[in-house]
């Protein structure tokens, strides 16, 4: 948890830092809570944004880790979510916010095509993992892989400004985490 906190806080601080702004003044992340684009009425102070990003990174890293089990469950579910983020970022790239083509429905996201390439690469890596994880499994993911996939999902939710969309796209990880917590609470009540 200490390592996740260090990585998440560093990522969050850099993502909203003005030092990381591009020529147009856009930082990789924003101080707004976002679904498909920033929600103007949900602007938070920088410290709360960093804590929010920490919650997303820690929550989804551990959620994917809890989901990981035999037969590549975390990799299969992650592959679909990363594939969805590939499409989301391609869509955002095609909805330009610069020049005379800017419209009311454009996305003001920094580097969406780069994010789409990263998401597509992880999608392909998960597919390759599933190929070699088929029975009889030649490789296993372990905690390192599942925690990294969860962190990658969190990063791909924060950078294209779609944090709340991750709860829907990664719903299996949310439900699995709630299921594990409920089971633990029921065991405590029975004891």
PDB file of C-alpha atoms in Angstrom:
ATOM      1  CA  UNK A   1       0.000   0.000   0.000  1.00  0.00           C
ATOM      2  CA  UNK A   2       2.921   2.323   0.678  1.00  0.00           C
ATOM      3  CA  UNK A   3       4.268   1.728  -2.828  1.00  0.00           C
ATOM      4  CA  UNK A   4       0.845   2.325  -4.378  1.00  0.00           C
ATOM      5  CA  UNK A   5       0.525   5.556  -2.417  1.00  0.00           C
ATOM      6  CA  UNK A   6       3.929   6.829  -3.548  1.00  0.00           C
ATOM      7  CA  UNK A   7       3.209   5.999  -7.195  1.00  0.00           C
ATOM      8  CA  UNK A   8      -0.362   7.365  -7.116  1.00  0.00           C
ATOM      9  CA  UNK A   9       0.497  10.639  -5.373  1.00  0.00           C
ATOM     10  CA  UNK A  10       3.480  11.227  -7.682  1.00  0.00           C
ATOM     11  CA  UNK A  11       1.341  10.437 -10.746  1.00  0.00           C
ATOM     12  CA  UNK A  12      -1.480  12.693  -9.535  1.00  0.00           C
ATOM     13  CA  UNK A  13       0.823  15.605  -8.704  1.00  0.00           C
ATOM     14  CA  UNK A  14       2.553  15.396 -12.082  1.00  0.00           C
ATOM     15  CA  UNK A  15      -0.719  14.943 -13.995  1.00  0.00           C
ATOM     16  CA  UNK A  16      -2.187  18.230 -12.729  1.00  0.00           C
ATOM     17  CA  UNK A  17       1.091  20.145 -12.487  1.00  0.00           C
ATOM     18  CA  UNK A  18       1.330  23.305 -14.594  1.00  0.00           C
ATOM     19  CA  UNK A  19       4.924  22.258 -15.369  1.00  0.00           C
ATOM     20  CA  UNK A  20       3.504  19.405 -17.471  1.00  0.00           C
ATOM     21  CA  UNK A  21       1.228  21.675 -19.532  1.00  0.00           C
ATOM     22  CA  UNK A  22       1.532  21.645 -23.308  1.00  0.00           C
ATOM     23  CA  UNK A  23       1.810  24.694 -25.590  1.00  0.00           C
ATOM     24  CA  UNK A  24      -1.958  25.252 -25.277  1.00  0.00           C
ATOM     25  CA  UNK A  25      -1.795  25.228 -21.462  1.00  0.00           C
ATOM     26  CA  UNK A  26      -3.484  21.813 -21.077  1.00  0.00           C
ATOM     27  CA  UNK A  27      -2.247  19.576 -18.298  1.00  0.00           C
ATOM     28  CA  UNK A  28      -2.524  15.788 -18.696  1.00  0.00           C
ATOM     29  CA  UNK A  29      -5.302  15.669 -16.060  1.00  0.00           C
ATOM     30  CA  UNK A  30      -7.666  18.310 -14.749  1.00  0.00           C
ATOM     31  CA  UNK A  31      -9.071  19.485 -11.433  1.00  0.00           C
ATOM     32  CA  UNK A  32     -12.564  18.494 -12.530  1.00  0.00           C
ATOM     33  CA  UNK A  33     -14.314  15.187 -11.964  1.00  0.00           C
ATOM     34  CA  UNK A  34     -15.125  13.739 -15.376  1.00  0.00           C
ATOM     35  CA  UNK A  35     -17.376  11.174 -16.997  1.00  0.00           C
ATOM     36  CA  UNK A  36     -16.864  11.602 -20.754  1.00  0.00           C
ATOM     37  CA  UNK A  37     -15.601  15.162 -20.362  1.00  0.00           C
ATOM     38  CA  UNK A  38     -14.981  17.513 -17.462  1.00  0.00           C
ATOM     39  CA  UNK A  39     -18.042  18.344 -15.394  1.00  0.00           C
ATOM     40  CA  UNK A  40     -17.674  22.124 -14.837  1.00  0.00           C
ATOM     41  CA  UNK A  41     -19.564  22.156 -11.539  1.00  0.00           C
ATOM     42  CA  UNK A  42     -17.282  19.474 -10.011  1.00  0.00           C
ATOM     43  CA  UNK A  43     -13.971  21.324  -9.758  1.00  0.00           C
ATOM     44  CA  UNK A  44     -11.822  20.292  -6.806  1.00  0.00           C
ATOM     45  CA  UNK A  45      -8.763  21.831  -5.148  1.00  0.00           C
ATOM     46  CA  UNK A  46      -5.499  20.233  -6.241  1.00  0.00           C
ATOM     47  CA  UNK A  47      -4.978  18.324  -2.977  1.00  0.00           C
ATOM     48  CA  UNK A  48      -8.412  16.698  -3.294  1.00  0.00           C
ATOM     49  CA  UNK A  49      -7.711  15.810  -6.928  1.00  0.00           C
ATOM     50  CA  UNK A  50      -4.482  14.089  -5.866  1.00  0.00           C
ATOM     51  CA  UNK A  51      -6.381  12.181  -3.150  1.00  0.00           C
ATOM     52  CA  UNK A  52      -9.074  11.265  -5.697  1.00  0.00           C
ATOM     53  CA  UNK A  53      -6.421   9.968  -8.098  1.00  0.00           C
ATOM     54  CA  UNK A  54      -4.832   8.024  -5.226  1.00  0.00           C
ATOM     55  CA  UNK A  55      -8.224   6.428  -4.515  1.00  0.00           C
ATOM     56  CA  UNK A  56      -8.663   5.457  -8.161  1.00  0.00           C
ATOM     57  CA  UNK A  57      -5.159   3.983  -8.465  1.00  0.00           C
ATOM     58  CA  UNK A  58      -5.280   2.103  -5.162  1.00  0.00           C
ATOM     59  CA  UNK A  59      -8.869   0.972  -5.690  1.00  0.00           C
ATOM     60  CA  UNK A  60      -8.467  -0.353  -9.208  1.00  0.00           C
ATOM     61  CA  UNK A  61      -5.015  -1.845  -8.607  1.00  0.00           C
ATOM     62  CA  UNK A  62      -6.376  -3.841  -5.713  1.00  0.00           C
ATOM     63  CA  UNK A  63      -9.676  -4.510  -7.504  1.00  0.00           C
ATOM     64  CA  UNK A  64      -7.913  -6.118 -10.459  1.00  0.00           C
ATOM     65  CA  UNK A  65      -5.694  -8.030  -8.042  1.00  0.00           C
ATOM     66  CA  UNK A  66      -8.756  -9.383  -6.207  1.00  0.00           C
ATOM     67  CA  UNK A  67     -10.313 -10.343  -9.541  1.00  0.00           C
ATOM     68  CA  UNK A  68      -7.190 -12.172 -10.679  1.00  0.00           C
ATOM     69  CA  UNK A  69      -7.509 -15.878 -10.263  1.00  0.00           C
ATOM     70  CA  UNK A  70      -7.117 -18.958 -12.337  1.00  0.00           C
ATOM     71  CA  UNK A  71      -7.831 -18.976 -16.057  1.00  0.00           C
ATOM     72  CA  UNK A  72      -6.797 -15.371 -16.735  1.00  0.00           C
ATOM     73  CA  UNK A  73      -9.897 -13.652 -15.381  1.00  0.00           C
ATOM     74  CA  UNK A  74      -8.108 -10.355 -14.698  1.00  0.00           C
ATOM     75  CA  UNK A  75      -6.350 -10.390 -18.064  1.00  0.00           C
ATOM     76  CA  UNK A  76      -9.542 -11.157 -19.989  1.00  0.00           C
ATOM     77  CA  UNK A  77     -11.572  -8.473 -18.247  1.00  0.00           C
ATOM     78  CA  UNK A  78      -8.693  -5.971 -18.451  1.00  0.00           C
ATOM     79  CA  UNK A  79      -8.281  -6.681 -22.150  1.00  0.00           C
ATOM     80  CA  UNK A  80     -11.874  -5.621 -22.767  1.00  0.00           C
ATOM     81  CA  UNK A  81     -11.536  -2.444 -20.687  1.00  0.00           C
ATOM     82  CA  UNK A  82      -8.228  -1.469 -22.315  1.00  0.00           C
ATOM     83  CA  UNK A  83      -9.838  -2.164 -25.702  1.00  0.00           C
ATOM     84  CA  UNK A  84     -12.703   0.145 -24.766  1.00  0.00           C
ATOM     85  CA  UNK A  85     -10.223   2.848 -23.745  1.00  0.00           C
ATOM     86  CA  UNK A  86      -8.500   2.429 -27.115  1.00  0.00           C
ATOM     87  CA  UNK A  87     -11.801   3.286 -28.797  1.00  0.00           C
ATOM     88  CA  UNK A  88     -12.573   6.118 -26.348  1.00  0.00           C
ATOM     89  CA  UNK A  89      -9.209   7.745 -27.022  1.00  0.00           C
ATOM     90  CA  UNK A  90      -9.522   7.335 -30.796  1.00  0.00           C
ATOM     91  CA  UNK A  91     -12.965   8.945 -30.572  1.00  0.00           C
ATOM     92  CA  UNK A  92     -11.557  11.814 -28.511  1.00  0.00           C
ATOM     93  CA  UNK A  93      -8.755  12.284 -31.039  1.00  0.00           C
ATOM     94  CA  UNK A  94     -11.245  12.559 -33.878  1.00  0.00           C
ATOM     95  CA  UNK A  95     -13.286  15.209 -32.041  1.00  0.00           C
ATOM     96  CA  UNK A  96     -10.802  18.059 -32.310  1.00  0.00           C
ATOM     97  CA  UNK A  97     -10.868  21.109 -30.030  1.00  0.00           C
ATOM     98  CA  UNK A  98      -8.386  23.225 -31.941  1.00  0.00           C
ATOM     99  CA  UNK A  99      -8.640  25.666 -34.808  1.00  0.00           C
ATOM    100  CA  UNK A 100     -11.692  26.340 -36.916  1.00  0.00           C
ATOM    101  CA  UNK A 101     -12.862  22.700 -36.597  1.00  0.00           C
ATOM    102  CA  UNK A 102     -13.544  23.032 -32.863  1.00  0.00           C
ATOM    103  CA  UNK A 103     -17.160  22.413 -32.003  1.00  0.00           C
ATOM    104  CA  UNK A 104     -19.301  22.467 -28.906  1.00  0.00           C
ATOM    105  CA  UNK A 105     -18.976  18.708 -28.498  1.00  0.00           C
ATOM    106  CA  UNK A 106     -15.195  18.488 -28.761  1.00  0.00           C
ATOM    107  CA  UNK A 107     -12.980  16.870 -26.124  1.00  0.00           C
ATOM    108  CA  UNK A 108     -10.276  19.001 -24.548  1.00  0.00           C
ATOM    109  CA  UNK A 109      -7.923  16.105 -23.816  1.00  0.00           C
ATOM    110  CA  UNK A 110      -4.169  16.122 -24.091  1.00  0.00           C
ATOM    111  CA  UNK A 111      -2.507  13.459 -26.276  1.00  0.00           C
ATOM    112  CA  UNK A 112      -5.490  11.148 -26.892  1.00  0.00           C
ATOM    113  CA  UNK A 113      -3.800   9.341 -29.798  1.00  0.00           C
ATOM    114  CA  UNK A 114      -0.798   8.500 -27.606  1.00  0.00           C
ATOM    115  CA  UNK A 115      -3.155   7.142 -24.955  1.00  0.00           C
ATOM    116  CA  UNK A 116      -4.949   5.068 -27.608  1.00  0.00           C
ATOM    117  CA  UNK A 117      -1.643   3.519 -28.660  1.00  0.00           C
ATOM    118  CA  UNK A 118      -0.772   2.623 -25.060  1.00  0.00           C
ATOM    119  CA  UNK A 119      -4.242   1.156 -24.487  1.00  0.00           C
ATOM    120  CA  UNK A 120      -4.018  -0.869 -27.712  1.00  0.00           C
ATOM    121  CA  UNK A 121      -0.582  -2.178 -26.730  1.00  0.00           C
ATOM    122  CA  UNK A 122      -1.826  -3.356 -23.330  1.00  0.00           C
ATOM    123  CA  UNK A 123      -4.881  -4.898 -25.002  1.00  0.00           C
ATOM    124  CA  UNK A 124      -2.576  -6.886 -27.251  1.00  0.00           C
ATOM    125  CA  UNK A 125      -0.352  -7.855 -24.327  1.00  0.00           C
ATOM    126  CA  UNK A 126      -3.369  -9.180 -22.413  1.00  0.00           C
ATOM    127  CA  UNK A 127      -4.452 -11.148 -25.477  1.00  0.00           C
ATOM    128  CA  UNK A 128      -0.978 -12.644 -25.777  1.00  0.00           C
ATOM    129  CA  UNK A 129      -1.008 -13.486 -22.078  1.00  0.00           C
ATOM    130  CA  UNK A 130      -4.330 -15.290 -22.443  1.00  0.00           C
ATOM    131  CA  UNK A 131      -2.901 -17.341 -25.306  1.00  0.00           C
ATOM    132  CA  UNK A 132      -0.046 -18.618 -23.151  1.00  0.00           C
ATOM    133  CA  UNK A 133      -2.213 -18.876 -20.030  1.00  0.00           C
ATOM    134  CA  UNK A 134      -4.592 -21.366 -21.681  1.00  0.00           C
ATOM    135  CA  UNK A 135      -4.616 -24.876 -20.259  1.00  0.00           C
ATOM    136  CA  UNK A 136      -2.001 -26.126 -19.574  1.00  0.00           C
ATOM    137  CA  UNK A 137      -0.826 -22.685 -18.484  1.00  0.00           C
ATOM    138  CA  UNK A 138       2.740 -21.840 -19.456  1.00  0.00           C
ATOM    139  CA  UNK A 139       2.834 -18.485 -17.613  1.00  0.00           C
ATOM    140  CA  UNK A 140       1.015 -16.957 -14.658  1.00  0.00           C
ATOM    141  CA  UNK A 141       0.335 -13.311 -13.891  1.00  0.00           C
ATOM    142  CA  UNK A 142       0.675 -13.018 -10.138  1.00  0.00           C
ATOM    143  CA  UNK A 143       0.225  -9.914  -8.027  1.00  0.00           C
ATOM    144  CA  UNK A 144       2.767  -7.853  -9.944  1.00  0.00           C
ATOM    145  CA  UNK A 145       0.891  -8.178 -13.215  1.00  0.00           C
ATOM    146  CA  UNK A 146      -2.586  -7.673 -11.810  1.00  0.00           C
ATOM    147  CA  UNK A 147      -1.558  -4.630  -9.748  1.00  0.00           C
ATOM    148  CA  UNK A 148       0.120  -3.146 -12.837  1.00  0.00           C
ATOM    149  CA  UNK A 149      -3.000  -3.735 -14.964  1.00  0.00           C
ATOM    150  CA  UNK A 150      -5.135  -2.000 -12.352  1.00  0.00           C
ATOM    151  CA  UNK A 151      -2.736   0.930 -12.197  1.00  0.00           C
ATOM    152  CA  UNK A 152      -2.764   1.147 -15.975  1.00  0.00           C
ATOM    153  CA  UNK A 153      -6.557   1.229 -16.009  1.00  0.00           C
ATOM    154  CA  UNK A 154      -6.522   4.002 -13.418  1.00  0.00           C
ATOM    155  CA  UNK A 155      -4.023   5.992 -15.466  1.00  0.00           C
ATOM    156  CA  UNK A 156      -6.112   5.560 -18.600  1.00  0.00           C
ATOM    157  CA  UNK A 157      -9.144   6.824 -16.693  1.00  0.00           C
ATOM    158  CA  UNK A 158      -7.415   9.924 -15.327  1.00  0.00           C
ATOM    159  CA  UNK A 159      -5.495  11.102 -18.392  1.00  0.00           C
ATOM    160  CA  UNK A 160      -8.369  11.166 -20.933  1.00  0.00           C
ATOM    161  CA  UNK A 161     -10.550  12.679 -18.177  1.00  0.00           C
ATOM    162  CA  UNK A 162     -12.998   9.781 -17.888  1.00  0.00           C
ATOM    163  CA  UNK A 163     -12.664   8.821 -14.214  1.00  0.00           C
ATOM    164  CA  UNK A 164     -16.328   8.030 -13.613  1.00  0.00           C
ATOM    165  CA  UNK A 165     -16.552   6.070 -16.882  1.00  0.00           C
ATOM    166  CA  UNK A 166     -14.022   3.601 -15.444  1.00  0.00           C
ATOM    167  CA  UNK A 167     -16.567   2.538 -12.821  1.00  0.00           C
ATOM    168  CA  UNK A 168     -18.839   1.395 -15.665  1.00  0.00           C
ATOM    169  CA  UNK A 169     -16.178  -0.023 -17.994  1.00  0.00           C
ATOM    170  CA  UNK A 170     -14.376  -1.744 -15.127  1.00  0.00           C
ATOM    171  CA  UNK A 171     -17.579  -2.721 -13.359  1.00  0.00           C
ATOM    172  CA  UNK A 172     -16.450  -6.318 -12.895  1.00  0.00           C
ATOM    173  CA  UNK A 173     -13.561  -5.101 -10.740  1.00  0.00           C
ATOM    174  CA  UNK A 174     -15.886  -2.913  -8.655  1.00  0.00           C
ATOM    175  CA  UNK A 175     -18.365  -5.757  -8.149  1.00  0.00           C
ATOM    176  CA  UNK A 176     -15.590  -8.230  -7.293  1.00  0.00           C
ATOM    177  CA  UNK A 177     -14.128  -5.837  -4.711  1.00  0.00           C
ATOM    178  CA  UNK A 178     -17.540  -5.279  -3.136  1.00  0.00           C
ATOM    179  CA  UNK A 179     -18.130  -9.047  -3.148  1.00  0.00           C
ATOM    180  CA  UNK A 180     -14.864  -9.734  -1.318  1.00  0.00           C
ATOM    181  CA  UNK A 181     -15.603  -7.017   1.251  1.00  0.00           C
ATOM    182  CA  UNK A 182     -19.134  -8.328   1.804  1.00  0.00           C
ATOM    183  CA  UNK A 183     -17.866 -11.883   2.237  1.00  0.00           C
ATOM    184  CA  UNK A 184     -15.284 -10.715   4.796  1.00  0.00           C
ATOM    185  CA  UNK A 185     -17.909  -8.757   6.721  1.00  0.00           C
ATOM    186  CA  UNK A 186     -20.233 -11.772   6.775  1.00  0.00           C
ATOM    187  CA  UNK A 187     -17.410 -13.961   8.101  1.00  0.00           C
ATOM    188  CA  UNK A 188     -16.779 -11.449  10.876  1.00  0.00           C
ATOM    189  CA  UNK A 189     -20.478 -11.410  11.796  1.00  0.00           C
ATOM    190  CA  UNK A 190     -20.595 -15.248  11.865  1.00  0.00           C
ATOM    191  CA  UNK A 191     -17.545 -15.411  14.162  1.00  0.00           C
TER     192      UNK A 191
END
